[in-house]
């Protein structure tokens, strides 16, 4: 998920953020002040629903082995549509947000107003990324996504076989694995039939001890089904609940070799990917909070179904409520400012570990790009980050 420093197309894919020189300067201005943002958020994730038809092992909300409560206290299943529309209006008025990501606690296409939500986001001029498990996609729904001009469709496929799937989604019928695989080809076929380049199709593959040995088969599937992108990422241990599923040092070395081979094949096929970012995550290690500051508070917001605002999808520290304040007031309100200050130091990040799952940070690509610039300016400010100065050298 990375900063768009140069125009697309590009090989290393990820979250887009900063398209103009002026906004880069405004971001830097805020970083120097230490707490007030003069631009952004460049991308916003929205939880449309809590509903989901799967119980993936590593999902913090639906896994049978996870005890994480939802940060939303209200007994809601879906985001009220008026809350969603009000958010879009505020983001459009600000003119700073480029990308809207439908993800969250549930499967977005199960949201009762999903079609309307997508069309209104596109009417607001936003680049939209839909992250889905793919098992509910139908020809009619795919045609609707194309008609609405969805920009990016990300389908998460955890397994390479029904055996892996049984371990990764315990209690879920094996047929759902094939449904997800079939969804990739379905999207490509409907796009071809309608003569559409959009949505770009991304296969996303999380990596754990269960499935890392077969990760190279993801390239086979991406190529055979016409995917435009392939991304991979290590799973996190859910604060120790799934530690046995994390890769050992020897396994990480093995997966690095697999990723290098995948990169060569993807380059040859002109399929975009995030292999360098994935390798970077393994180099940094799970304890990313010990190595580099967090810049999510300057770049991103997560909106939960009740309108509560969080800095990140893995952080349960509420920073405001859209039912009580405007988004602009929240974005530079005291809680957001305090979060930015706290996340800028090693000690501050450590203090957030009870509320934030920072392991294998999904914002790492943006974080590294920003820090490579700001670490040279930080000594001129009054703040000391207390992170290893040599960390980014050679990465």
XYZ file of C-alpha atoms in Angstrom:
395
model
C 0.000 0.000 0.000
C 2.194 2.720 -1.225
C 2.502 6.382 -2.029
C 1.890 7.294 -5.663
C 5.080 9.319 -6.190
C 5.029 8.792 -9.985
C 2.156 8.272 -12.424
C 0.820 4.803 -13.002
C 1.294 2.229 -14.422
C 3.988 0.932 -12.115
C 5.201 -2.471 -10.991
C 5.225 -2.175 -7.198
C 1.558 -1.711 -6.291
C -0.102 -0.572 -3.110
C -2.240 2.106 -1.571
C -2.116 5.391 -3.408
C -1.728 8.621 -1.506
C 0.163 11.735 -2.573
C -0.306 12.837 -6.184
C 0.951 16.443 -6.072
C 4.101 18.255 -5.032
C 2.031 20.742 -3.051
C 0.496 17.975 -0.953
C 3.910 16.473 -0.292
C 5.016 19.871 0.977
C 1.895 20.186 3.110
C 2.486 16.726 4.578
C 6.047 17.700 5.452
C 4.811 20.940 7.003
C 2.527 18.965 9.296
C 5.259 16.509 10.251
C 7.494 19.404 11.271
C 4.788 20.851 13.516
C 4.373 17.402 15.002
C 0.603 17.136 15.247
C -1.505 19.251 12.876
C -2.208 17.871 9.384
C -2.417 20.414 6.552
C -3.573 17.830 4.027
C -4.966 14.304 3.891
C -6.174 11.763 4.690
C -5.138 10.530 1.274
C -6.995 7.252 1.637
C -9.954 6.286 3.789
C -11.184 2.792 4.653
C -14.869 2.309 5.342
C -16.511 -0.546 7.225
C -19.864 -0.919 5.524
C -21.020 -4.014 7.407
C -20.186 -6.568 10.067
C -21.832 -9.358 8.098
C -19.576 -12.083 6.696
C -20.172 -15.510 5.189
C -16.740 -16.894 6.169
C -14.703 -17.333 9.345
C -11.103 -17.066 8.145
C -8.621 -18.138 10.797
C -6.641 -14.896 10.883
C -9.612 -12.538 10.831
C -9.651 -10.656 14.109
C -13.449 -10.379 14.059
C -14.717 -13.693 12.689
C -11.984 -16.213 13.500
C -12.945 -19.068 15.813
C -9.549 -18.614 17.511
C -9.662 -14.875 18.050
C -11.120 -13.167 21.105
C -10.955 -9.605 19.821
C -14.135 -7.630 20.487
C -15.388 -5.177 17.909
C -14.421 -1.563 18.630
C -18.022 -0.647 17.806
C -20.176 -0.847 20.925
C -23.547 -0.176 19.314
C -25.619 -3.226 18.258
C -25.310 -2.388 14.556
C -24.808 -4.777 11.647
C -24.506 -2.167 8.898
C -23.409 1.448 8.525
C -26.469 3.722 8.351
C -26.596 4.969 4.773
C -27.042 8.577 5.837
C -23.799 8.369 7.857
C -22.019 7.042 4.768
C -23.422 9.772 2.512
C -22.468 12.484 4.985
C -18.918 11.115 5.063
C -18.688 11.191 1.246
C -19.899 14.788 1.172
C -17.234 15.837 3.673
C -14.448 13.987 1.885
C -15.479 15.498 -1.446
C -15.594 19.012 0.037
C -12.095 18.603 1.432
C -10.791 17.453 -1.942
C -7.797 15.760 -0.344
C -8.888 12.135 -0.205
C -8.024 10.156 -3.325
C -8.953 6.575 -2.485
C -11.857 4.913 -0.698
C -11.363 1.314 0.418
C -14.297 -0.962 1.155
C -13.034 -3.513 3.665
C -13.488 -3.921 7.403
C -15.228 -6.224 9.839
C -17.396 -7.921 7.235
C -17.817 -8.755 3.558
C -18.596 -5.411 1.854
C -20.918 -6.766 -0.850
C -23.279 -7.993 1.894
C -24.038 -4.363 2.749
C -27.715 -3.788 1.853
C -26.874 -0.535 0.026
C -23.615 -1.675 -1.537
C -24.441 -0.748 -5.143
C -25.597 2.721 -4.149
C -22.542 3.167 -1.920
C -20.185 2.343 -4.777
C -21.919 4.612 -7.282
C -22.028 7.542 -4.885
C -18.307 7.152 -4.140
C -17.498 7.245 -7.856
C -19.755 10.282 -8.311
C -17.700 11.956 -5.571
C -14.595 11.456 -7.736
C -12.927 8.830 -5.547
C -10.734 5.942 -6.639
C -12.471 2.892 -5.099
C -10.856 -0.386 -4.038
C -13.237 -3.198 -3.083
C -11.641 -5.921 -0.950
C -13.737 -9.087 -0.991
C -13.473 -12.820 -0.400
C -14.978 -13.290 -3.857
C -17.359 -16.079 -2.930
C -20.513 -13.994 -3.429
C -19.636 -12.527 -6.818
C -22.082 -13.345 -9.602
C -22.118 -12.361 -13.293
C -24.780 -9.738 -12.575
C -22.850 -8.263 -9.651
C -19.601 -8.151 -11.644
C -21.450 -6.417 -14.492
C -22.714 -3.901 -11.961
C -19.172 -3.262 -10.686
C -18.052 -2.633 -14.258
C -20.982 -0.324 -14.972
C -20.230 1.682 -11.825
C -16.557 1.989 -12.918
C -15.050 0.330 -9.865
C -11.301 0.978 -10.061
C -9.811 -2.005 -8.242
C -11.265 -5.348 -7.176
C -9.106 -7.184 -4.645
C -9.981 -10.828 -4.038
C -8.298 -12.469 -1.044
C -7.524 -16.124 -1.674
C -5.854 -17.753 1.289
C -5.293 -21.294 0.080
C -3.926 -23.308 -2.835
C -5.946 -26.442 -2.106
C -9.006 -27.637 -0.238
C -6.701 -29.110 2.412
C -5.114 -25.727 3.105
C -8.514 -24.107 2.993
C -9.838 -26.486 5.657
C -7.069 -25.309 8.011
C -7.377 -21.629 7.163
C -11.181 -21.415 7.246
C -12.197 -24.117 9.735
C -15.864 -24.991 9.618
C -16.388 -23.416 6.190
C -17.522 -25.659 3.337
C -14.657 -26.510 0.916
C -16.754 -25.307 -2.032
C -16.084 -21.717 -0.974
C -12.432 -22.165 -1.932
C -13.412 -22.997 -5.495
C -15.933 -20.163 -5.545
C -13.157 -17.686 -4.782
C -10.926 -19.156 -7.480
C -13.777 -19.104 -10.004
C -14.476 -15.462 -9.169
C -11.146 -14.386 -10.666
C -11.962 -15.900 -14.041
C -15.525 -14.647 -13.834
C -14.362 -11.042 -13.493
C -11.959 -11.385 -16.421
C -14.621 -12.985 -18.613
C -17.274 -10.348 -17.893
C -14.755 -7.542 -18.449
C -13.818 -9.044 -21.816
C -17.459 -9.450 -22.800
C -18.153 -5.794 -21.992
C -14.854 -4.514 -23.403
C -13.878 -2.900 -20.098
C -10.428 -2.363 -18.579
C -11.973 -1.724 -15.173
C -11.961 -2.893 -12.527
C -8.309 -3.807 -12.324
C -8.198 -7.282 -10.784
C -5.911 -8.088 -7.853
C -5.323 -11.485 -6.276
C -4.194 -11.088 -2.658
C -2.480 -13.953 -0.836
C -1.797 -13.816 2.936
C 1.138 -15.969 4.094
C 1.377 -18.231 7.139
C 2.937 -21.570 8.070
C -0.116 -23.289 6.611
C 0.239 -21.957 3.072
C 3.687 -20.402 2.548
C 5.147 -23.470 0.842
C 2.604 -23.228 -1.988
C 2.676 -19.451 -2.468
C 4.155 -19.722 -5.971
C 0.934 -21.327 -7.188
C -0.654 -17.899 -6.724
C 1.300 -16.739 -9.784
C -0.130 -19.609 -11.816
C -3.637 -18.611 -10.813
C -3.062 -14.905 -11.376
C -1.712 -15.487 -14.869
C -4.289 -18.071 -15.923
C -7.222 -15.955 -14.750
C -6.076 -12.638 -16.206
C -5.249 -10.757 -13.004
C -3.609 -7.346 -13.349
C -1.968 -7.493 -9.926
C -0.770 -9.977 -7.317
C -0.041 -9.006 -3.730
C 1.164 -11.016 -0.747
C 1.557 -10.193 2.944
C 2.514 -12.017 6.145
C -0.285 -12.633 8.607
C 0.104 -11.311 12.133
C -0.203 -13.344 15.308
C -3.233 -11.528 16.798
C -1.247 -10.572 19.903
C 0.099 -14.067 20.412
C -3.102 -16.026 19.856
C -1.760 -17.530 16.604
C 1.981 -17.453 17.266
C 2.362 -21.069 16.148
C 1.255 -20.001 12.662
C 4.108 -17.503 12.183
C 7.059 -18.444 9.988
C 10.361 -19.471 11.511
C 13.601 -17.808 10.382
C 14.319 -20.776 8.099
C 10.816 -20.612 6.631
C 11.142 -16.876 6.038
C 14.333 -17.574 4.092
C 12.470 -20.174 2.053
C 9.608 -17.799 1.330
C 12.058 -15.092 0.296
C 13.342 -17.436 -2.394
C 9.795 -18.148 -3.519
C 8.983 -14.448 -3.689
C 12.114 -13.745 -5.758
C 11.050 -16.354 -8.306
C 7.511 -14.983 -8.314
C 8.839 -11.487 -8.974
C 10.713 -12.648 -12.072
C 7.661 -14.407 -13.462
C 5.371 -11.453 -12.764
C 7.792 -9.028 -14.398
C 7.973 -11.214 -17.489
C 4.160 -11.330 -17.665
C 3.844 -7.566 -16.989
C 1.683 -8.214 -13.919
C 2.032 -5.635 -11.133
C 2.886 -6.845 -7.636
C 4.109 -5.852 -4.163
C 6.926 -8.388 -3.763
C 9.497 -5.826 -2.594
C 7.092 -4.549 0.041
C 6.447 -8.097 1.286
C 10.182 -8.786 1.508
C 10.598 -5.509 3.358
C 8.016 -6.607 5.932
C 9.982 -9.769 6.604
C 13.233 -7.792 6.900
C 11.651 -5.443 9.421
C 10.017 -8.274 11.334
C 6.766 -8.413 13.244
C 7.891 -5.848 15.846
C 7.709 -2.924 13.416
C 6.973 -0.524 16.293
C 10.587 -0.957 17.445
C 12.061 0.038 14.095
C 10.211 2.964 12.561
C 7.634 5.640 13.482
C 3.987 5.292 12.470
C 2.704 7.806 9.926
C -0.805 6.353 9.533
C -2.200 9.297 11.484
C -1.092 11.644 8.710
C -2.238 9.550 5.764
C -5.249 7.413 6.593
C -8.540 7.120 8.457
C -10.746 4.121 9.179
C -14.484 4.720 9.546
C -16.408 2.049 11.436
C -20.055 1.204 10.862
C -21.293 3.516 13.629
C -19.396 6.534 12.266
C -16.548 6.307 14.752
C -13.142 7.277 13.345
C -9.894 5.361 13.905
C -6.386 5.938 12.538
C -6.000 2.417 11.183
C -7.912 -0.796 10.578
C -5.850 -2.543 13.210
C -6.130 0.197 15.816
C -9.067 0.300 18.232
C -8.307 3.762 19.596
C -11.311 5.975 18.702
C -10.410 9.507 17.625
C -13.863 10.925 16.957
C -17.471 10.298 15.939
C -19.053 11.550 12.721
C -22.426 11.719 14.448
C -21.025 14.373 16.773
C -18.379 16.235 14.729
C -17.453 16.927 11.133
C -14.666 14.870 9.621
C -12.432 17.949 9.292
C -12.874 18.718 12.989
C -11.965 15.132 13.860
C -8.992 15.028 11.480
C -7.287 17.869 13.333
C -9.001 17.412 16.679
C -7.100 16.837 19.887
C -7.333 13.002 19.870
C -5.887 12.774 16.336
C -3.123 15.228 17.228
C -2.281 13.250 20.335
C -2.141 10.033 18.323
C 0.284 11.592 15.818
C 2.575 12.723 18.624
C 2.426 9.371 20.407
C 3.042 7.311 17.257
C 6.140 9.326 16.375
C 8.335 7.756 19.070
C 9.346 4.229 19.943
C 8.095 4.618 23.503
C 4.797 6.031 22.275
C 4.188 3.160 19.863
C 4.970 0.662 22.598
C 2.321 2.327 24.778
C -0.279 1.756 22.032
C 0.209 -1.996 21.808
C -2.880 -2.721 23.900
C -5.083 -0.976 21.324
C -3.108 -1.312 18.073
C -1.996 -4.415 16.131
C 1.128 -2.950 14.560
C 2.798 -6.239 13.624
C 3.695 -6.529 9.927
C 2.160 -3.093 9.384
C -0.065 -2.851 6.304
C 0.982 0.803 5.874
C 4.694 -0.002 5.731
C 5.299 1.111 2.167
C 3.995 4.619 2.835
C 5.720 4.675 6.201
C 9.145 3.883 4.769
C 8.779 6.397 1.925
C 7.814 9.183 4.308
C 10.487 8.312 6.867
C 13.263 8.216 4.302
C 12.653 11.931 3.830
C 11.561 13.040 7.273
C 14.310 11.293 9.244
C 16.777 13.878 7.860
C 14.584 16.741 9.012
C 13.522 15.301 12.369
C 16.793 16.262 14.163
C 16.055 19.905 13.310
C 12.751 19.722 15.197
C 12.281 19.524 18.955
C 11.313 15.842 18.809
C 13.513 12.774 19.019
C 12.164 9.601 17.478
C 14.507 7.127 19.255
C 14.466 4.588 16.448
C 17.509 2.756 15.066
C 19.118 5.283 12.674
C 20.601 2.542 10.535
C 17.360 0.651 9.965
C 16.368 1.993 6.555
C 19.863 1.990 5.104
C 20.127 -0.700 2.483
C 16.396 -1.493 2.484
